[in-house]
Amino acid sequence: TDPAYFGGQMFYNNNNPGNRTLAQIMQNRFAQLQPGNDREIKLTGDELYLLKSNKNPSLMIECGFLSNPDEEAKLATAEYQQQLAFTIYSGLLDYLSTMAPDEQWTADEDSGELFVTIE
């Protein structure tokens, strides 16, 4: 890969209508963290089993390019990893806020699993 490439990129499958929305929200969050990241979300085919088989909203996140020496150095730091984790967390909150108002999401503190309750 060309060392000039940088920035996170989202991949999604069209087997769930929420996937594209989730991918776009997450890409927008990564663009805020990584100035100059103008990457577009990408639709995958059936080659990515986890995306193809998952019926829940899902995506694959590539956080950066190890072929870019500057990005490789950043990706190796705990501080940047924390920023990436917070960016993903914030993107998930943004996505969950687009859900119907009668849906309530909770997370298990130990496992991190998300649960939805519809009232």
PDB file of C-alpha atoms in Angstrom:
ATOM      1  CA  THR A   1       0.000   0.000   0.000  1.00  0.00           C
ATOM      2  CA  ASP A   2       1.153   3.528  -0.768  1.00  0.00           C
ATOM      3  CA  PRO A   3       2.638   5.193   2.352  1.00  0.00           C
ATOM      4  CA  ALA A   4       0.719   8.366   1.476  1.00  0.00           C
ATOM      5  CA  TYR A   5      -2.592   6.725   2.450  1.00  0.00           C
ATOM      6  CA  PHE A   6      -3.859   7.440   5.949  1.00  0.00           C
ATOM      7  CA  GLY A   7      -6.991   7.553   8.060  1.00  0.00           C
ATOM      8  CA  GLY A   8      -9.721   5.253   9.215  1.00  0.00           C
ATOM      9  CA  GLN A   9     -12.200   3.698   6.832  1.00  0.00           C
ATOM     10  CA  MET A  10     -15.496   1.906   7.350  1.00  0.00           C
ATOM     11  CA  PHE A  11     -16.761  -1.148   5.486  1.00  0.00           C
ATOM     12  CA  TYR A  12     -20.367  -2.364   5.605  1.00  0.00           C
ATOM     13  CA  ASN A  13     -22.657  -4.962   4.054  1.00  0.00           C
ATOM     14  CA  ASN A  14     -26.137  -4.076   2.807  1.00  0.00           C
ATOM     15  CA  ASN A  15     -27.858  -6.997   4.589  1.00  0.00           C
ATOM     16  CA  ASN A  16     -29.188  -4.613   7.282  1.00  0.00           C
ATOM     17  CA  PRO A  17     -30.597  -1.133   6.580  1.00  0.00           C
ATOM     18  CA  GLY A  18     -28.778   0.260   9.630  1.00  0.00           C
ATOM     19  CA  ASN A  19     -25.326  -0.736   8.391  1.00  0.00           C
ATOM     20  CA  ARG A  20     -24.871   2.165   5.959  1.00  0.00           C
ATOM     21  CA  THR A  21     -26.065   4.678   8.558  1.00  0.00           C
ATOM     22  CA  LEU A  22     -23.722   3.226  11.182  1.00  0.00           C
ATOM     23  CA  ALA A  23     -20.776   3.271   8.750  1.00  0.00           C
ATOM     24  CA  GLN A  24     -21.421   6.891   7.720  1.00  0.00           C
ATOM     25  CA  ILE A  25     -21.772   8.086  11.312  1.00  0.00           C
ATOM     26  CA  MET A  26     -18.553   6.314  12.268  1.00  0.00           C
ATOM     27  CA  GLN A  27     -16.695   7.692   9.219  1.00  0.00           C
ATOM     28  CA  ASN A  28     -17.803  11.206  10.196  1.00  0.00           C
ATOM     29  CA  ARG A  29     -16.428  10.671  13.713  1.00  0.00           C
ATOM     30  CA  PHE A  30     -13.096   9.446  12.345  1.00  0.00           C
ATOM     31  CA  ALA A  31     -12.887  12.499  10.070  1.00  0.00           C
ATOM     32  CA  GLN A  32     -13.109  14.676  13.199  1.00  0.00           C
ATOM     33  CA  LEU A  33     -10.248  12.768  14.847  1.00  0.00           C
ATOM     34  CA  GLN A  34      -8.114  12.619  11.697  1.00  0.00           C
ATOM     35  CA  PRO A  35      -8.056  16.006   9.900  1.00  0.00           C
ATOM     36  CA  GLY A  36      -7.745  15.507   6.160  1.00  0.00           C
ATOM     37  CA  ASN A  37      -9.367  12.065   6.281  1.00  0.00           C
ATOM     38  CA  ASP A  38     -11.775  12.269   3.362  1.00  0.00           C
ATOM     39  CA  ARG A  39     -12.163   8.532   2.909  1.00  0.00           C
ATOM     40  CA  GLU A  40     -15.573   7.236   1.839  1.00  0.00           C
ATOM     41  CA  ILE A  41     -17.454   4.327   3.386  1.00  0.00           C
ATOM     42  CA  LYS A  42     -17.225   1.164   1.304  1.00  0.00           C
ATOM     43  CA  LEU A  43     -19.849  -1.445   0.551  1.00  0.00           C
ATOM     44  CA  THR A  44     -18.533  -5.007   0.771  1.00  0.00           C
ATOM     45  CA  GLY A  45     -19.793  -8.103  -0.938  1.00  0.00           C
ATOM     46  CA  ASP A  46     -20.012 -11.542   0.593  1.00  0.00           C
ATOM     47  CA  GLU A  47     -16.239 -11.869   1.072  1.00  0.00           C
ATOM     48  CA  LEU A  48     -16.360 -10.665   4.695  1.00  0.00           C
ATOM     49  CA  TYR A  49     -18.211 -13.450   6.502  1.00  0.00           C
ATOM     50  CA  LEU A  50     -18.798 -11.566   9.759  1.00  0.00           C
ATOM     51  CA  LEU A  51     -20.476  -8.677   7.957  1.00  0.00           C
ATOM     52  CA  LYS A  52     -22.430 -10.901   5.572  1.00  0.00           C
ATOM     53  CA  SER A  53     -23.722 -13.206   8.320  1.00  0.00           C
ATOM     54  CA  ASN A  54     -24.508 -10.653  11.012  1.00  0.00           C
ATOM     55  CA  LYS A  55     -28.153  -9.574  10.926  1.00  0.00           C
ATOM     56  CA  ASN A  56     -27.590  -6.806  13.495  1.00  0.00           C
ATOM     57  CA  PRO A  57     -26.203  -3.411  12.482  1.00  0.00           C
ATOM     58  CA  SER A  58     -22.472  -3.937  12.003  1.00  0.00           C
ATOM     59  CA  LEU A  59     -19.395  -2.657  10.234  1.00  0.00           C
ATOM     60  CA  MET A  60     -15.671  -3.265   9.960  1.00  0.00           C
ATOM     61  CA  ILE A  61     -13.451  -0.404  11.091  1.00  0.00           C
ATOM     62  CA  GLU A  62      -9.932   0.020   9.762  1.00  0.00           C
ATOM     63  CA  CYS A  63      -8.311   2.516  12.119  1.00  0.00           C
ATOM     64  CA  GLY A  64      -5.408   3.433   9.851  1.00  0.00           C
ATOM     65  CA  PHE A  65      -2.606   2.303   7.561  1.00  0.00           C
ATOM     66  CA  LEU A  66       0.499   0.618   8.934  1.00  0.00           C
ATOM     67  CA  SER A  67       2.136   1.332   5.568  1.00  0.00           C
ATOM     68  CA  ASN A  68       2.143   5.039   6.510  1.00  0.00           C
ATOM     69  CA  PRO A  69       5.099   5.539   8.906  1.00  0.00           C
ATOM     70  CA  ASP A  70       3.516   8.508  10.713  1.00  0.00           C
ATOM     71  CA  GLU A  71       0.247   6.689  11.233  1.00  0.00           C
ATOM     72  CA  GLU A  72       2.004   3.481  12.252  1.00  0.00           C
ATOM     73  CA  ALA A  73       3.814   5.404  15.003  1.00  0.00           C
ATOM     74  CA  LYS A  74       0.552   6.982  16.231  1.00  0.00           C
ATOM     75  CA  LEU A  75      -1.296   3.658  16.198  1.00  0.00           C
ATOM     76  CA  ALA A  76       1.361   2.195  18.495  1.00  0.00           C
ATOM     77  CA  THR A  77       0.759   4.757  21.267  1.00  0.00           C
ATOM     78  CA  ALA A  78      -1.645   4.195  24.147  1.00  0.00           C
ATOM     79  CA  GLU A  79      -2.841   7.802  23.888  1.00  0.00           C
ATOM     80  CA  TYR A  80      -3.915   7.450  20.251  1.00  0.00           C
ATOM     81  CA  GLN A  81      -5.479   4.043  20.913  1.00  0.00           C
ATOM     82  CA  GLN A  82      -7.536   5.704  23.659  1.00  0.00           C
ATOM     83  CA  GLN A  83      -8.603   8.430  21.207  1.00  0.00           C
ATOM     84  CA  LEU A  84      -9.634   5.778  18.688  1.00  0.00           C
ATOM     85  CA  ALA A  85     -11.626   3.897  21.335  1.00  0.00           C
ATOM     86  CA  PHE A  86     -13.411   7.100  22.371  1.00  0.00           C
ATOM     87  CA  THR A  87     -14.130   7.924  18.718  1.00  0.00           C
ATOM     88  CA  ILE A  88     -15.737   4.505  18.228  1.00  0.00           C
ATOM     89  CA  TYR A  89     -17.694   4.862  21.477  1.00  0.00           C
ATOM     90  CA  SER A  90     -18.923   8.325  20.426  1.00  0.00           C
ATOM     91  CA  GLY A  91     -19.920   7.022  17.006  1.00  0.00           C
ATOM     92  CA  LEU A  92     -21.941   4.235  18.617  1.00  0.00           C
ATOM     93  CA  LEU A  93     -23.727   6.749  20.837  1.00  0.00           C
ATOM     94  CA  ASP A  94     -24.471   8.882  17.767  1.00  0.00           C
ATOM     95  CA  TYR A  95     -25.884   5.836  15.985  1.00  0.00           C
ATOM     96  CA  LEU A  96     -27.972   4.738  18.964  1.00  0.00           C
ATOM     97  CA  SER A  97     -29.462   8.239  19.172  1.00  0.00           C
ATOM     98  CA  THR A  98     -30.929   7.670  15.679  1.00  0.00           C
ATOM     99  CA  MET A  99     -32.961   4.711  16.957  1.00  0.00           C
ATOM    100  CA  ALA A 100     -36.685   4.974  17.651  1.00  0.00           C
ATOM    101  CA  PRO A 101     -37.468   6.871  20.873  1.00  0.00           C
ATOM    102  CA  ASP A 102     -39.171   3.826  22.405  1.00  0.00           C
ATOM    103  CA  GLU A 103     -35.951   1.790  22.202  1.00  0.00           C
ATOM    104  CA  GLN A 104     -33.696   1.846  25.264  1.00  0.00           C
ATOM    105  CA  TRP A 105     -30.102   0.593  25.083  1.00  0.00           C
ATOM    106  CA  THR A 106     -28.111  -0.656  28.056  1.00  0.00           C
ATOM    107  CA  ALA A 107     -24.667  -2.213  28.333  1.00  0.00           C
ATOM    108  CA  ASP A 108     -23.444  -4.974  30.604  1.00  0.00           C
ATOM    109  CA  GLU A 109     -20.490  -3.515  32.520  1.00  0.00           C
ATOM    110  CA  ASP A 110     -18.565  -6.792  32.614  1.00  0.00           C
ATOM    111  CA  SER A 111     -19.029  -8.088  29.074  1.00  0.00           C
ATOM    112  CA  GLY A 112     -19.711  -4.824  27.230  1.00  0.00           C
ATOM    113  CA  GLU A 113     -22.709  -6.434  25.507  1.00  0.00           C
ATOM    114  CA  LEU A 114     -25.462  -4.059  24.395  1.00  0.00           C
ATOM    115  CA  PHE A 115     -29.111  -4.868  25.025  1.00  0.00           C
ATOM    116  CA  VAL A 116     -32.208  -3.173  23.622  1.00  0.00           C
ATOM    117  CA  THR A 117     -35.527  -2.815  25.423  1.00  0.00           C
ATOM    118  CA  ILE A 118     -38.578  -1.719  23.451  1.00  0.00           C
ATOM    119  CA  GLU A 119     -41.273  -0.111  25.564  1.00  0.00           C
TER     120      GLU A 119
END
